[in-house]
Amino acid sequence: MLLGAQWGDEGKGKATDLLGGSVDYVVRYQGGNNAGHTVVVGDQKYALHLLPSGILSPGCTPVIGNGVVVDPAVLLSELSGLAERGVDTSKLLISGNAHLITPYHTTLDKVSERFLGKRKIGTTGRGIGPAYADKINRVGIRVQDLFDESILRQKVEAALDSKNQVLAKLYNRRAIAVDQVVEELLGYADQLSGYVADTTLVLNNAIDQGQVVLFEGGQGTLLDVDHGTYPFVTSSNPTAGGACTGTGVGPTKISRVIGILKAYTTRVGAGPFPTELLDEDGEKLRTIGGERGVTTGRDRRCGWFDAVIARYATRVNGLTDFFLTKLDVLTGWERIPVCVAYEIDGKRVEELPYSQTDFHHATPIYETLPGWSEDITQAKTFDDLPKNAQKYVQALEEMSGAPISAIGVGPGRDETIQINSFL
Ligand code: IMP
């Protein structure tokens, strides 16, 4: 399993894609088109939002698990965009139990954010929260409902009954017509039917037969609705446990849990971020690292590496390894600060505080490591790295609680140093 160890955007697409050639299935287990993976293959750059990055590896079956929320319009346009570029998308499997994001979810996401004003979450506006809210509230629409018009209509009616009241009376918006939604959704049914499968059965059978299944988390550990910086989180479980509930594969069948960890830290949207840099160093990280969201185009907030967060990710996910990404972005700094602990109300704190108030008050305690100026993008082995870059990686590994098994030194597929095999 691969998942984000920070606030998302750690470079998971590259990691998944790197493994794609040697795995049989790549599975997304949560989130939706709020995610954004950029994968660079040769001179081609692909931006994926909903589809698992395994779709770019011939021979690999991409799977959208039951825990994902699917916007059918986005899915179909992503599929046709790839097909136009010659990518074979015919192997995709979609769980019939995955929930749909409908136009009313997207509308509600946007109006409720506006309503929150300065307390807003800074969502991607893709309808993620409202779709998961309906799932938990048992008024969601699932992929399988597309194939039974009468059930679909009943469910849309049930969902819109109260939502139209809210839209009209609270947000002063026009009510959404049931017919219009049903018609739009039915329009997707034929195009999607060939992809729908009992993915839980398919994946368990594949594992039992010794095939390699890779679970790919969207977002990251600190955006987890249970373990993240609530309420500034997404509405699903990107942490390791989410892979079990989001696919129907039990924890005893998952052997490796790899945390993707950027060599510094970024975050999109609102919420606490102790090592955030609001100075020219932050701007430099943003520019060199290309830190602009794939999904929303928003600038990412940037800061130094935070080992407290990395340790927390190791703990809540049971990480077996790290994939350290974007080390090359740090080339050229004379000294690189790393947050090793926090100071909260005058006390040194080594672990992520469980209290939201404490986390908001956390000030980073930095240790400063010597930087390097040599270009590292051509490095193929750990020994190829300049001594100070080696020391930086070793220091991060010691602080973070799991071995760093791969290092990204550039955006390309082959700009990676593999230290231990992931399989
Ligand atoms: P939502 O997932 O659109 O509801 O947004 C909730 C929070 O998660 C916001 O702070 C978003 O910026 C953040 N978020 C959602 N998806 C991603 C992602 O793929 N990378 C980074 N942040 C994300």
Coordinates of C-alpha atoms and ligand atoms in Angstrom, one line a residue:
M1 CA 0.0 0.0 0.0
L2 CA 1.1 3.5 -0.8
L3 CA -0.3 6.5 1.0
G4 CA 0.5 10.2 1.8
A5 CA 2.4 10.7 5.1
Q6 CA 1.8 14.5 5.2
W7 CA -1.0 16.7 3.8
G8 CA -1.2 15.1 0.4
D9 CA 0.7 16.0 -2.8
E10 CA 3.8 14.1 -1.7
G11 CA 4.3 12.7 -5.1
K12 CA 2.3 9.5 -4.8
G13 CA 1.5 9.3 -8.5
K14 CA 5.1 8.9 -9.3
A15 CA 5.6 6.2 -6.7
T16 CA 2.5 4.2 -7.8
D17 CA 3.5 4.6 -11.4
L18 CA 7.0 3.4 -10.6
L19 CA 5.6 0.2 -9.2
G20 CA 2.9 -0.1 -11.8
G21 CA 4.9 -2.2 -14.1
S22 CA 5.4 -5.0 -11.5
V23 CA 1.9 -5.1 -10.0
D24 CA -1.3 -6.7 -11.3
Y25 CA -3.8 -4.3 -9.7
V26 CA -3.7 -0.7 -8.6
V27 CA -6.6 0.2 -6.4
R28 CA -7.9 3.6 -5.1
Y29 CA -9.8 3.1 -1.8
Q30 CA -11.0 6.6 -0.8
G31 CA -11.4 10.2 -1.9
G32 CA -12.5 11.2 -5.4
N33 CA -11.5 13.8 -8.0
N34 CA -10.2 16.0 -5.2
A35 CA -7.0 14.1 -5.6
G36 CA -4.4 15.1 -8.2
H37 CA -1.6 12.9 -9.4
T38 CA 0.9 14.1 -11.9
V39 CA 2.7 11.3 -13.7
V40 CA 5.6 11.9 -16.1
V41 CA 6.2 9.1 -18.6
G42 CA 9.0 9.9 -21.0
D43 CA 8.1 13.4 -22.4
Q44 CA 4.4 12.9 -21.6
K45 CA 2.8 14.4 -18.5
Y46 CA -0.5 13.1 -17.3
A47 CA -2.7 14.7 -14.6
L48 CA -5.0 12.2 -13.1
H49 CA -7.7 13.1 -10.6
L50 CA -10.0 10.1 -10.1
L51 CA -8.4 7.2 -12.0
P52 CA -5.7 5.2 -10.3
S53 CA -2.3 5.9 -11.8
G54 CA -2.0 2.2 -12.7
I55 CA -4.0 3.0 -15.7
L56 CA -0.8 4.2 -17.4
S57 CA 0.9 0.8 -16.9
P58 CA 0.0 -1.8 -19.6
G59 CA -0.8 -5.1 -18.0
C60 CA -2.1 -3.5 -14.7
T61 CA -5.7 -3.5 -13.9
P62 CA -6.9 -0.2 -12.3
V63 CA -9.6 -0.5 -9.7
I64 CA -11.9 2.1 -8.1
G65 CA -12.9 0.6 -4.8
N66 CA -16.1 1.0 -2.8
G67 CA -14.7 3.7 -0.6
V68 CA -14.2 6.1 -3.4
V69 CA -16.8 8.8 -4.4
V70 CA -17.1 8.9 -8.2
D71 CA -18.2 11.9 -10.2
P72 CA -19.3 10.1 -13.4
A73 CA -18.9 13.1 -15.6
V74 CA -15.3 13.6 -14.5
L75 CA -14.6 9.9 -14.8
L76 CA -15.8 9.7 -18.3
S77 CA -14.0 12.8 -19.4
E78 CA -10.8 11.5 -17.8
L79 CA -11.2 8.2 -19.6
S80 CA -11.9 9.8 -23.0
G81 CA -8.9 12.2 -22.5
L82 CA -6.6 9.2 -21.9
A83 CA -8.1 7.2 -24.8
E84 CA -7.4 10.2 -27.2
R85 CA -3.8 10.0 -26.1
G86 CA -3.6 6.3 -26.9
V87 CA -3.9 4.9 -23.4
D88 CA -5.9 1.7 -23.1
T89 CA -8.5 2.2 -20.4
S90 CA -10.6 -0.9 -21.1
K91 CA -9.3 -2.8 -18.0
L92 CA -10.7 -0.4 -15.4
L93 CA -13.0 -1.9 -12.8
I94 CA -15.4 0.1 -10.6
S95 CA -17.1 -1.1 -7.5
G96 CA -20.9 -1.1 -7.7
N97 CA -20.9 0.0 -4.1
A98 CA -18.9 3.2 -4.7
H99 CA -21.0 6.3 -4.1
L100 CA -21.7 8.9 -6.8
I101 CA -21.0 12.6 -6.6
T102 CA -24.0 14.3 -8.3
P103 CA -24.4 17.9 -9.3
Y104 CA -26.2 18.7 -6.1
H105 CA -23.1 17.6 -4.1
T106 CA -20.9 19.9 -6.0
T107 CA -23.3 22.8 -5.6
L108 CA -23.6 22.2 -1.8
D109 CA -19.9 22.0 -1.4
K110 CA -19.5 25.4 -3.0
V111 CA -22.4 27.2 -1.2
S112 CA -21.6 25.7 2.2
E113 CA -18.0 26.9 1.9
R114 CA -19.2 30.4 1.0
F115 CA -21.5 30.3 3.9
L116 CA -18.7 29.4 6.3
G117 CA -16.9 32.6 5.3
K118 CA -13.6 32.9 7.1
R119 CA -14.2 29.6 8.9
K120 CA -14.1 27.8 5.5
I121 CA -12.2 24.5 5.1
G122 CA -10.8 25.5 1.7
T123 CA -12.2 22.4 0.0
T124 CA -11.6 21.6 -3.6
G125 CA -15.2 22.3 -4.4
R126 CA -15.7 18.9 -6.0
G127 CA -18.6 17.8 -3.8
I128 CA -16.5 15.3 -1.8
G129 CA -17.8 16.2 1.7
P130 CA -21.5 16.4 0.7
A131 CA -21.2 13.0 -1.1
Y132 CA -19.6 11.3 1.9
A133 CA -22.1 13.0 4.2
D134 CA -24.9 11.4 2.2
K135 CA -23.2 8.0 2.3
I136 CA -23.0 8.1 6.1
N137 CA -26.5 9.6 6.3
R138 CA -27.7 6.6 4.2
V139 CA -29.2 8.8 1.5
G140 CA -26.3 8.4 -1.0
I141 CA -26.6 7.2 -4.6
R142 CA -24.3 4.3 -5.5
V143 CA -22.8 3.3 -8.9
Q144 CA -25.1 0.2 -9.0
D145 CA -28.2 2.5 -8.7
L146 CA -27.5 3.8 -12.2
F147 CA -28.8 0.5 -13.5
D148 CA -32.2 0.5 -11.9
E149 CA -34.2 3.6 -12.9
S150 CA -37.0 3.2 -10.4
I151 CA -34.6 2.8 -7.5
L152 CA -32.5 5.7 -8.8
R153 CA -35.4 8.0 -8.9
Q154 CA -36.6 7.0 -5.4
K155 CA -33.1 7.7 -4.0
V156 CA -32.6 11.0 -5.8
E157 CA -36.1 12.1 -4.5
A158 CA -35.2 11.1 -1.0
A159 CA -31.9 13.0 -1.1
L160 CA -33.3 16.1 -2.7
D161 CA -36.3 16.4 -0.4
S162 CA -34.4 18.0 2.4
K163 CA -31.5 19.4 0.3
N164 CA -33.9 21.5 -1.8
Q165 CA -35.2 23.0 1.5
V166 CA -31.7 23.8 2.6
L167 CA -30.7 25.2 -0.8
A168 CA -33.7 27.4 -1.1
K169 CA -34.3 28.5 2.6
L170 CA -30.7 28.6 3.9
Y171 CA -28.6 29.4 0.9
N172 CA -31.1 31.3 -1.2
R173 CA -30.5 29.1 -4.2
R174 CA -32.8 27.5 -6.7
A175 CA -34.1 24.0 -6.0
I176 CA -32.7 21.2 -8.1
A177 CA -35.2 19.2 -10.1
V178 CA -35.3 15.4 -9.5
D179 CA -36.0 14.7 -13.2
Q180 CA -33.0 16.7 -14.3
V181 CA -30.6 14.8 -12.0
V182 CA -32.1 11.4 -12.8
E183 CA -31.9 12.1 -16.5
E184 CA -28.2 13.2 -16.3
L185 CA -27.3 10.1 -14.2
L186 CA -29.1 7.7 -16.5
G187 CA -27.1 9.2 -19.3
Y188 CA -23.9 7.7 -17.8
A189 CA -25.3 4.2 -17.2
D190 CA -24.5 2.7 -20.5
Q191 CA -21.0 4.1 -20.7
L192 CA -20.1 2.9 -17.2
S193 CA -21.8 -0.5 -17.1
G194 CA -18.9 -2.4 -18.7
Y195 CA -16.6 -1.3 -16.0
V196 CA -18.7 -2.2 -12.9
A197 CA -17.6 -5.3 -11.0
D198 CA -17.6 -7.0 -7.6
T199 CA -14.2 -5.5 -6.9
T200 CA -14.0 -7.0 -3.4
L201 CA -14.3 -10.5 -4.8
V202 CA -11.9 -9.8 -7.7
L203 CA -9.2 -8.3 -5.4
N204 CA -9.4 -11.1 -2.7
N205 CA -9.2 -13.7 -5.4
A206 CA -6.2 -12.0 -7.0
I207 CA -4.4 -11.9 -3.6
D208 CA -5.2 -15.5 -2.9
Q209 CA -3.7 -16.4 -6.2
G210 CA -0.5 -14.6 -5.4
Q211 CA -1.0 -11.6 -7.6
V212 CA 0.3 -8.2 -6.5
V213 CA -2.3 -5.7 -5.5
L214 CA -1.2 -2.1 -4.8
F215 CA -3.5 0.2 -2.8
E216 CA -3.1 3.8 -3.6
G217 CA -4.3 6.4 -1.1
G218 CA -5.5 9.9 -2.1
Q219 CA -4.7 13.0 0.0
G220 CA -2.6 12.2 3.1
T221 CA -2.5 11.2 6.7
L222 CA -3.1 14.6 8.2
L223 CA -6.2 15.1 5.9
D224 CA -7.8 12.0 7.4
V225 CA -11.2 12.7 8.9
D226 CA -10.3 10.6 12.0
H227 CA -6.5 11.1 12.3
G228 CA -5.9 14.4 10.6
T229 CA -6.2 18.0 11.6
Y230 CA -10.0 18.0 12.0
P231 CA -12.0 19.9 10.9
F232 CA -9.4 21.0 8.2
V233 CA -9.5 17.6 6.6
T234 CA -11.1 15.7 3.8
S235 CA -14.1 13.6 4.4
S236 CA -12.5 10.1 4.0
N237 CA -9.8 7.9 5.5
P238 CA -6.6 8.2 3.5
T239 CA -4.8 6.3 6.4
A240 CA -4.0 2.6 6.1
G241 CA -7.2 1.4 7.7
G242 CA -9.2 3.1 4.9
A243 CA -7.7 0.6 2.4
C244 CA -9.5 -2.2 4.2
T245 CA -12.9 -0.6 4.5
G246 CA -12.6 1.1 1.1
T247 CA -11.9 -2.2 -0.8
G248 CA -13.2 -5.1 1.4
V249 CA -9.7 -6.6 1.7
G250 CA -8.7 -7.5 5.3
P251 CA -5.7 -6.1 7.1
T252 CA -4.0 -9.5 7.3
K253 CA -3.7 -9.5 3.5
I254 CA -1.7 -6.3 3.4
S255 CA 2.1 -6.8 3.7
R256 CA 3.7 -3.5 3.1
V257 CA 2.5 0.0 4.0
I258 CA 4.7 2.7 2.3
G259 CA 4.4 6.3 3.4
I260 CA 5.2 8.9 0.7
L261 CA 7.0 11.7 2.4
K262 CA 8.1 14.9 0.8
A263 CA 11.6 16.2 1.8
Y264 CA 9.9 19.3 2.9
T265 CA 6.2 20.0 3.7
T266 CA 3.2 21.4 1.8
R267 CA -0.4 21.9 2.5
V268 CA -3.4 23.2 0.4
G269 CA -6.4 24.8 2.0
A270 CA -6.9 26.1 5.5
G271 CA -5.7 24.7 8.9
P272 CA -2.7 24.5 11.2
F273 CA 0.8 24.0 9.7
P274 CA 3.5 24.5 12.2
T275 CA 6.5 24.7 9.9
E276 CA 4.9 26.9 7.3
L277 CA 7.2 29.5 5.8
L278 CA 5.7 32.9 4.9
D279 CA 9.0 34.3 3.8
E280 CA 11.2 34.0 0.7
D281 CA 12.3 30.5 1.6
G282 CA 8.6 29.4 1.3
E283 CA 8.3 31.2 -2.0
K284 CA 11.5 29.5 -3.2
L285 CA 10.2 26.0 -2.2
R286 CA 7.0 26.8 -4.0
T287 CA 8.7 27.9 -7.2
I288 CA 11.4 25.2 -7.4
G289 CA 9.1 22.5 -6.2
G290 CA 6.3 23.5 -8.6
E291 CA 3.9 23.6 -5.7
R292 CA 0.7 24.4 -7.3
G293 CA -2.3 22.0 -7.0
V294 CA -3.0 19.6 -9.9
T295 CA -6.7 19.7 -9.1
T296 CA -7.4 23.3 -8.2
G297 CA -4.4 25.2 -9.5
R298 CA -4.1 26.8 -6.0
D299 CA -0.7 27.7 -4.7
R300 CA 0.4 25.2 -2.0
R301 CA 1.6 26.5 1.4
C302 CA 5.2 25.4 1.9
G303 CA 7.4 24.8 4.9
W304 CA 10.4 22.8 6.2
F305 CA 10.3 19.1 6.9
D306 CA 8.4 18.2 10.1
A307 CA 9.7 15.0 11.8
V308 CA 6.9 15.0 14.4
I309 CA 4.4 14.6 11.5
A310 CA 6.5 11.8 9.9
R311 CA 6.6 9.9 13.2
Y312 CA 2.9 10.3 13.6
A313 CA 2.3 8.9 10.1
T314 CA 4.5 5.9 11.0
R315 CA 2.4 5.3 14.1
V316 CA -1.2 5.7 12.7
N317 CA -0.5 3.8 9.5
G318 CA 1.9 1.2 10.8
L319 CA 4.3 2.2 8.1
T320 CA 6.9 -0.3 7.0
D321 CA 8.8 2.0 4.7
F322 CA 9.0 5.6 3.4
F323 CA 9.5 6.9 -0.1
L324 CA 11.2 10.2 0.2
T325 CA 10.2 12.5 -2.7
K326 CA 11.5 15.8 -4.2
L327 CA 14.9 15.8 -2.5
D328 CA 16.3 17.6 -5.5
V329 CA 14.1 20.7 -4.6
L330 CA 16.3 21.3 -1.6
T331 CA 19.5 21.5 -3.7
G332 CA 21.1 24.9 -3.3
W333 CA 20.2 25.8 0.3
E334 CA 23.3 26.3 2.5
R335 CA 21.5 25.1 5.6
I336 CA 18.3 23.2 5.9
P337 CA 16.2 23.4 9.1
V338 CA 14.2 20.3 10.1
C339 CA 11.5 20.4 12.8
V340 CA 12.3 17.8 15.4
A341 CA 9.8 18.6 18.1
Y342 CA 7.3 21.4 19.0
E343 CA 7.2 23.9 21.8
I344 CA 3.7 24.2 23.2
D345 CA 3.1 26.6 26.1
G346 CA 6.7 26.6 27.0
K347 CA 7.1 22.8 27.0
R348 CA 9.0 20.6 24.5
V349 CA 6.6 18.1 22.9
E350 CA 7.9 15.1 20.8
E351 CA 4.6 13.7 19.5
L352 CA 1.8 15.3 17.6
P353 CA -0.6 16.7 20.2
Y354 CA -4.1 15.2 20.1
S355 CA -5.7 18.5 21.1
Q356 CA -6.5 20.8 18.2
T357 CA -5.8 23.9 20.4
D358 CA -2.3 22.6 21.3
F359 CA -1.6 21.9 17.6
H360 CA -2.6 25.4 16.7
H361 CA -0.2 26.7 19.3
A362 CA 2.7 24.5 18.3
T363 CA 6.0 26.3 17.5
P364 CA 8.6 24.2 15.7
I365 CA 11.9 23.4 17.3
Y366 CA 14.4 23.2 14.5
E367 CA 17.7 21.4 14.1
T368 CA 19.7 22.8 11.1
L369 CA 21.4 20.4 8.7
P370 CA 24.1 21.4 6.2
G371 CA 22.9 21.7 2.6
W372 CA 24.4 20.7 -0.8
S373 CA 24.8 22.5 -4.1
E374 CA 25.6 19.7 -6.5
D375 CA 22.9 18.6 -9.0
I376 CA 21.5 15.3 -7.7
T377 CA 19.0 14.5 -10.5
Q378 CA 21.3 12.1 -12.2
A379 CA 22.0 10.1 -9.0
K380 CA 21.2 6.4 -9.4
T381 CA 22.4 5.1 -6.0
F382 CA 22.6 6.4 -2.5
D383 CA 26.3 6.7 -2.8
D384 CA 25.9 9.0 -5.8
L385 CA 24.4 11.6 -3.6
P386 CA 26.6 14.3 -2.1
K387 CA 27.6 13.6 1.5
N388 CA 25.3 16.3 3.0
A389 CA 22.3 15.0 1.0
Q390 CA 23.1 11.5 2.4
K391 CA 23.2 12.9 5.9
Y392 CA 19.9 14.7 5.4
V393 CA 18.2 11.5 4.3
Q394 CA 19.8 9.5 7.2
A395 CA 18.7 12.2 9.7
L396 CA 15.1 12.1 8.4
E397 CA 15.1 8.3 8.5
E398 CA 16.3 8.3 12.2
M399 CA 13.7 10.9 13.2
S400 CA 10.8 9.4 11.2
G401 CA 10.7 5.8 12.6
A402 CA 10.7 3.7 9.4
P403 CA 13.4 3.0 6.7
I404 CA 13.5 5.2 3.7
S405 CA 13.5 2.7 0.9
A406 CA 13.4 5.0 -2.1
I407 CA 14.3 8.6 -2.9
G408 CA 12.9 10.8 -5.6
V409 CA 15.6 13.1 -7.2
G410 CA 13.6 14.5 -10.1
P411 CA 10.1 14.3 -11.6
G412 CA 10.8 11.6 -14.2
R413 CA 9.9 7.9 -13.8
D414 CA 13.6 7.0 -13.7
E415 CA 14.8 9.8 -11.5
T416 CA 14.5 7.6 -8.4
I417 CA 17.0 5.9 -6.1
Q418 CA 15.7 2.6 -5.0
I419 CA 17.4 1.4 -1.8
N420 CA 15.1 -1.5 -0.8
S421 CA 12.6 -3.3 -3.0
F422 CA 9.0 -2.5 -2.3
L423 CA 7.8 -5.9 -3.3
Ligands
IMP1 P1 -12.1 18.3 0.0 O1 -11.4 17.0 0.0 O2 -12.4 18.9 -1.3 O3 -13.4 18.3 0.9 O4 -11.2 19.4 0.8 C1 -10.8 19.2 2.1 C2 -9.4 19.6 2.4 O5 -8.5 18.6 1.8 C3 -8.9 20.9 1.8 O6 -8.0 21.5 2.6 C4 -8.3 20.5 0.5 O7 -7.3 21.5 0.0 C5 -7.6 19.2 0.9 N1 -7.4 18.3 -0.2 C6 -8.2 17.5 -0.8 N2 -7.6 16.8 -1.7 C7 -6.3 17.1 -1.7 C8 -5.2 16.6 -2.4 O8 -5.2 15.7 -3.2 N3 -4.0 17.1 -2.0 C9 -3.9 18.1 -1.0 N4 -4.9 18.5 -0.4 C10 -6.2 18.0 -0.7

